[in-house]
Short mmCIF file of C-alpha atoms in Angstrom, two decimals:
data_model
loop_
_atom_site.label_atom_id
_atom_site.label_comp_id
_atom_site.label_asym_id
_atom_site.label_seq_id
_atom_site.Cartn_x
_atom_site.Cartn_y
_atom_site.Cartn_z
CA MET A 16 -79.75 31.22 92.30
CA ARG A 17 -78.77 27.64 91.59
CA THR A 18 -78.37 25.59 94.74
CA TYR A 19 -76.54 22.39 95.55
CA ASN A 20 -77.90 21.63 99.05
CA ALA A 21 -76.83 25.06 100.25
CA LEU A 22 -75.43 25.30 103.76
CA PRO A 23 -76.89 28.07 105.93
CA GLU A 24 -74.85 31.24 105.59
CA LYS A 25 -73.03 32.39 108.74
CA HIS A 26 -72.28 36.07 109.30
CA PRO A 27 -69.21 36.52 111.50
CA GLU A 28 -68.85 39.18 114.13
CA PRO A 29 -65.13 39.92 113.51
CA THR A 30 -64.22 41.91 110.44
CA GLU A 31 -62.19 40.21 107.72
CA ALA A 32 -59.21 41.78 106.05
CA PRO A 33 -60.11 42.54 102.41
CA LEU A 34 -58.82 40.13 99.81
CA HIS A 35 -56.47 41.25 97.08
CA PRO A 36 -58.44 42.79 94.18
CA HIS A 37 -57.68 39.93 91.82
CA HIS A 38 -59.65 37.56 94.04
CA LEU A 39 -62.91 39.26 93.11
CA ASN A 40 -62.34 41.61 90.21
CA ASP A 41 -60.13 39.44 88.04
CA PRO A 42 -61.71 35.98 88.08
CA SER A 43 -59.75 33.00 86.83
CA ARG A 44 -59.09 32.81 83.11
CA PRO A 45 -60.96 36.00 82.10
CA ASP A 46 -60.78 35.11 78.39
CA SER A 47 -62.49 31.76 78.93
CA PRO A 48 -66.02 31.33 77.52
CA ASP A 49 -67.02 29.46 80.68
CA PRO A 50 -69.28 31.40 83.07
CA VAL A 51 -68.08 32.55 86.47
CA TYR A 52 -69.93 30.98 89.40
CA TRP A 53 -69.91 32.64 92.81
CA VAL A 54 -70.03 29.81 95.31
CA THR A 55 -70.07 29.08 99.02
CA PRO A 56 -68.79 27.55 101.27
CA ARG A 57 -65.22 28.55 100.49
CA HIS A 58 -63.62 25.43 101.96
CA LEU A 59 -65.32 23.29 99.28
CA ALA A 60 -64.76 25.64 96.33
CA GLY A 61 -61.46 24.09 95.19
CA ASP A 62 -58.66 26.04 93.50
CA ASP A 63 -60.22 26.40 90.01
CA GLY A 64 -57.01 24.94 88.54
CA VAL A 65 -55.17 28.26 89.02
CA LEU A 66 -53.54 27.82 92.42
CA ALA A 67 -50.06 28.59 91.07
CA GLU A 68 -51.15 31.72 89.20
CA ARG A 69 -53.31 33.19 91.96
CA ILE A 70 -50.76 32.71 94.73
CA GLY A 71 -47.98 33.89 92.41
CA ASP A 72 -49.98 37.07 91.79
CA SER A 73 -50.46 37.57 95.53
CA LEU A 74 -46.74 37.14 96.23
CA ALA A 75 -45.80 39.52 93.43
CA GLY A 76 -48.22 42.06 94.86
CA LEU A 77 -46.47 41.75 98.22
CA GLY A 78 -43.12 42.43 96.58
CA TRP A 79 -41.69 38.93 96.95
CA ARG A 80 -38.95 38.02 94.48
CA MET A 81 -39.24 34.89 92.33
CA TRP A 82 -36.91 32.69 90.32
CA PRO A 83 -37.15 29.16 88.89
CA THR A 84 -35.02 26.40 90.42
CA ALA A 85 -33.18 23.43 88.96
CA ARG A 86 -35.97 21.21 90.33
CA HIS A 87 -38.51 22.88 88.03
CA THR A 88 -40.09 24.68 90.97
CA LEU A 89 -40.77 28.39 91.50
CA LEU A 90 -39.19 29.91 94.61
CA TYR A 91 -40.46 33.19 96.09
CA VAL A 92 -38.60 35.06 98.85
CA SER A 93 -39.91 37.91 100.98
CA PRO A 94 -38.31 41.36 100.54
CA ASP A 95 -36.37 41.07 103.80
CA GLY A 96 -35.39 37.47 103.15
CA PRO A 97 -36.55 35.24 106.04
CA CYS A 98 -39.79 33.96 104.47
CA GLY A 99 -40.12 31.69 101.46
CA ALA A 100 -42.91 30.20 99.38
CA GLU A 101 -42.25 27.55 96.76
CA TRP A 102 -44.51 26.07 94.09
CA ILE A 103 -43.27 22.47 94.22
CA LEU A 104 -45.96 20.54 92.38
CA ALA A 105 -43.63 19.65 89.49
CA ALA A 106 -41.07 18.21 91.91
CA HIS A 107 -43.79 16.07 93.56
CA PRO A 108 -41.88 15.70 96.83
CA PHE A 109 -44.59 13.84 98.76
CA GLU A 110 -48.34 13.64 99.28
CA LEU A 111 -50.81 14.57 101.98
CA GLY A 112 -53.98 12.51 102.09
CA GLY A 113 -53.13 11.03 98.70
CA LEU A 114 -52.81 14.47 97.06
CA PRO A 115 -49.55 16.00 95.80
CA VAL A 116 -48.16 18.92 97.78
CA ALA A 117 -48.28 22.07 95.64
CA TRP A 118 -47.07 24.93 97.88
CA GLN A 119 -44.55 24.96 100.72
CA LEU A 120 -44.16 27.98 103.01
CA SER A 121 -41.24 28.48 105.37
CA ALA A 122 -39.82 31.03 107.81
CA ARG A 123 -36.34 31.55 109.24
CA PRO A 124 -35.20 33.63 112.22
CA HIS A 125 -33.27 35.83 109.76
CA ALA A 126 -32.31 35.76 106.10
CA ALA A 127 -28.88 34.17 106.71
CA SER A 128 -30.26 31.20 108.68
CA ALA A 129 -29.50 27.86 107.05
CA MET A 130 -32.54 26.04 108.44
CA ALA A 131 -36.18 27.02 108.38
CA GLU A 132 -37.82 27.38 111.77
CA TRP A 133 -41.09 26.00 110.44
CA ASN A 134 -42.79 24.82 107.26
CA ALA A 135 -46.38 24.60 106.04
CA TYR A 136 -47.59 22.47 103.14
CA PHE A 137 -50.68 22.75 100.95
CA THR A 138 -51.96 20.35 98.31
CA SER A 139 -53.64 21.22 95.06
CA GLY A 140 -57.34 21.98 95.51
CA VAL A 141 -56.89 24.27 98.52
CA PRO A 142 -58.94 27.49 98.12
CA TYR A 143 -56.41 30.09 97.00
CA GLU A 144 -58.13 32.88 98.95
CA ALA A 145 -57.28 31.22 102.29
CA LEU A 146 -53.65 30.66 101.32
CA ALA A 147 -53.35 34.23 100.02
CA ASP A 148 -54.70 35.64 103.29
CA LEU A 149 -52.19 33.52 105.21
CA LEU A 150 -49.39 35.00 103.11
CA VAL A 151 -50.62 38.54 103.81
CA ALA A 152 -50.54 37.78 107.55
CA LEU A 153 -47.08 36.23 107.25
CA ASP A 154 -45.72 39.17 105.25
CA ALA A 155 -47.00 41.63 107.84
CA ARG A 156 -45.18 40.01 110.77
CA GLU A 157 -41.90 41.43 112.03
CA ALA A 158 -40.88 38.06 113.49
CA PRO A 159 -42.43 35.34 111.30
CA ASP A 160 -40.69 32.53 113.18
CA VAL A 161 -42.17 33.18 116.64
CA GLY A 162 -45.59 33.66 118.16
CA CYS A 163 -47.17 33.98 121.60
CA ALA A 164 -50.80 33.03 120.93
CA GLY A 165 -52.13 29.68 122.11
CA PRO A 166 -53.99 26.99 120.15
CA ASP A 167 -57.35 28.41 121.25
CA THR A 168 -56.66 31.24 118.77
CA VAL A 169 -57.24 28.86 115.87
CA VAL A 170 -60.42 27.28 117.22
CA ASN A 171 -61.78 30.66 118.29
CA ALA A 172 -61.30 31.97 114.74
CA LEU A 173 -63.30 29.07 113.36
CA SER A 174 -65.98 29.34 116.04
CA ALA A 175 -66.46 32.98 115.06
CA ARG A 176 -67.34 31.73 111.57
CA GLY A 177 -69.90 29.23 112.86
CA TRP A 178 -67.72 26.13 112.88
CA VAL A 179 -68.39 23.59 115.63
CA ARG A 180 -65.89 22.67 118.33
CA ASP A 181 -65.26 18.96 118.71
CA VAL A 182 -66.94 17.69 121.88
CA ASP A 183 -63.93 15.61 122.91
CA ARG A 184 -61.27 18.17 121.88
CA PRO A 185 -62.92 21.61 122.07
CA HIS A 186 -59.62 23.50 122.32
CA THR A 187 -57.84 21.86 119.42
CA THR A 188 -60.43 20.76 116.83
CA ALA A 189 -63.24 22.47 114.90
CA ILE A 190 -65.46 21.09 112.15
CA ASP A 191 -67.56 22.95 109.59
CA PRO A 192 -71.36 22.80 110.04
CA GLY A 193 -71.65 20.42 107.09
CA PHE A 194 -69.09 18.00 108.59
CA SER A 195 -67.04 18.04 105.40
CA SER A 196 -63.94 19.89 106.63
CA SER A 197 -61.84 19.95 109.78
CA VAL A 198 -58.95 21.86 111.34
CA SER A 199 -57.24 20.10 114.24
CA LEU A 200 -54.01 19.86 116.22
CA GLU A 201 -52.65 16.37 115.50
CA MET A 202 -49.50 14.28 115.53
CA LEU A 203 -47.49 15.30 112.47
CA PRO A 204 -47.47 13.01 109.44
CA PRO A 205 -44.12 11.91 107.94
CA LEU A 206 -41.89 14.35 106.01
CA ILE A 207 -43.24 17.48 107.74
CA GLU A 208 -40.05 19.40 108.57
CA ASP A 209 -39.57 21.61 111.62
CA ALA A 210 -36.56 23.08 113.44
CA ASP A 211 -37.70 21.39 116.66
CA PRO A 212 -36.11 17.91 116.52
CA ARG A 213 -38.23 16.34 119.25
CA PRO A 214 -40.31 13.32 118.19
CA ASP A 215 -44.06 13.05 118.53
CA LEU A 216 -44.71 16.75 117.95
CA ALA A 217 -48.19 18.03 117.14
CA GLY A 218 -49.03 20.45 114.35
CA TRP A 219 -52.19 21.84 112.81
CA GLN A 220 -53.78 19.74 110.07
CA ALA A 221 -56.64 20.84 107.80
CA TRP A 222 -58.58 19.01 105.13
CA ALA A 223 -61.80 18.90 103.15
CA GLN A 224 -63.63 15.70 102.27
CA PRO A 225 -67.01 16.47 100.67
CA VAL A 226 -68.07 12.82 100.68
CA LEU A 227 -67.33 10.52 103.61
CA ARG A 228 -64.65 7.91 102.80
CA ALA A 229 -64.15 9.48 99.36
CA PRO A 230 -60.84 11.13 98.32
CA TYR A 231 -59.91 14.40 99.96
CA LEU A 232 -60.51 17.63 98.05
CA TRP A 233 -57.42 19.21 99.62
CA CYS A 234 -55.16 18.90 102.65
CA ALA A 235 -52.81 21.22 104.55
CA SER A 236 -50.21 20.54 107.23
CA PHE A 237 -48.42 23.03 109.49
CA SER A 238 -45.26 21.96 111.30
CA ALA A 239 -45.13 22.19 115.08
CA SER A 240 -43.43 25.60 115.28
CA VAL A 241 -45.85 27.52 113.03
CA PRO A 242 -47.28 30.35 115.18
CA HIS A 243 -50.89 29.66 116.08
CA ASP A 244 -52.03 33.12 114.99
CA LEU A 245 -50.80 32.43 111.44
CA VAL A 246 -52.78 29.19 111.35
CA ALA A 247 -55.74 31.20 112.65
CA ALA A 248 -55.42 33.63 109.73
CA PHE A 249 -55.67 30.70 107.31
CA ALA A 250 -58.57 29.15 109.24
CA TYR A 251 -60.55 32.40 109.52
CA SER A 252 -60.31 32.98 105.76
CA LEU A 253 -61.06 29.33 104.99
CA ALA A 254 -64.32 29.52 106.92
CA SER A 255 -65.46 32.83 105.42
CA PRO A 256 -69.11 32.84 104.27
CA ASP A 257 -68.33 35.26 101.43
CA PRO A 258 -68.89 33.73 97.96
CA VAL A 259 -65.80 33.17 95.81
CA PRO A 260 -65.58 33.12 91.98
CA ARG A 261 -64.97 29.82 90.20
CA ARG A 262 -65.21 28.70 86.58
CA THR A 263 -64.80 25.02 87.43
CA LEU A 264 -66.58 23.46 90.40
CA PRO A 265 -65.19 20.35 92.15
CA GLU A 266 -67.22 17.31 91.14
CA SER A 267 -66.83 15.80 94.59
CA ALA A 268 -68.50 18.87 96.15
CA GLU A 269 -71.67 18.62 94.07
CA GLY A 270 -74.56 18.62 96.49
CA ARG A 271 -72.54 20.62 99.04
CA LEU A 272 -71.91 23.88 97.17
CA SER A 273 -74.34 26.74 96.77
CA VAL A 274 -74.05 28.86 93.61
CA VAL A 275 -75.12 32.33 94.74
CA ARG A 276 -74.96 33.84 91.25
CA SER A 277 -73.26 33.36 87.89
CA SER A 278 -72.10 35.68 85.14
#
């Protein structure tokens, strides 16, 4: 085992929904001569440069339809129509934490609705396993635009994985044991769209910064109306202790990643 200052492995009590087979059995770029490294923690593993392909595979497996747009983006729509996922990196609409937004998720009350009830945005570098598990949870919901769970659902999911509650905001903020990633309920940054027009709304924000005051590895932002249990699905997967396969490791995470095995 090759180790980069390995973090202690946490074994959660709750069971985790299994990932799609391609997450583990079809590692990125199978024809590449580069070895496959199985690394942990997941939140610092990066996207291996295949975020579009892996999430596209997940959406296709869920039966979502896809077509290219005039903006050089790829738009996916759920079988019943109210949910959408769009690969928007080529359009470069805006940035989060200095990183370009790559995926935008949205949900409407019904397929004919003109406006999305909520949106969620993810930059390049986000671990594709966490985003894929969020999409599975979204696809399984009968009413993707509403939820009844409270914000504690998100922090509880992270606490179950060994993340630490913030002392000052224990119900709305959790930090990984290595203090390199955080999920918190914050005032929304500009350009985050939501059906609720009220100003000064709070939404869940997530990020990874392997080195203090260095550039972010990835960022995510959920608009105010995203159901808390959907954010919890993303957070629970993000904090999973299970190793994930990567051919390319983020340079900024050197010293924070543990390579469990390679092949």
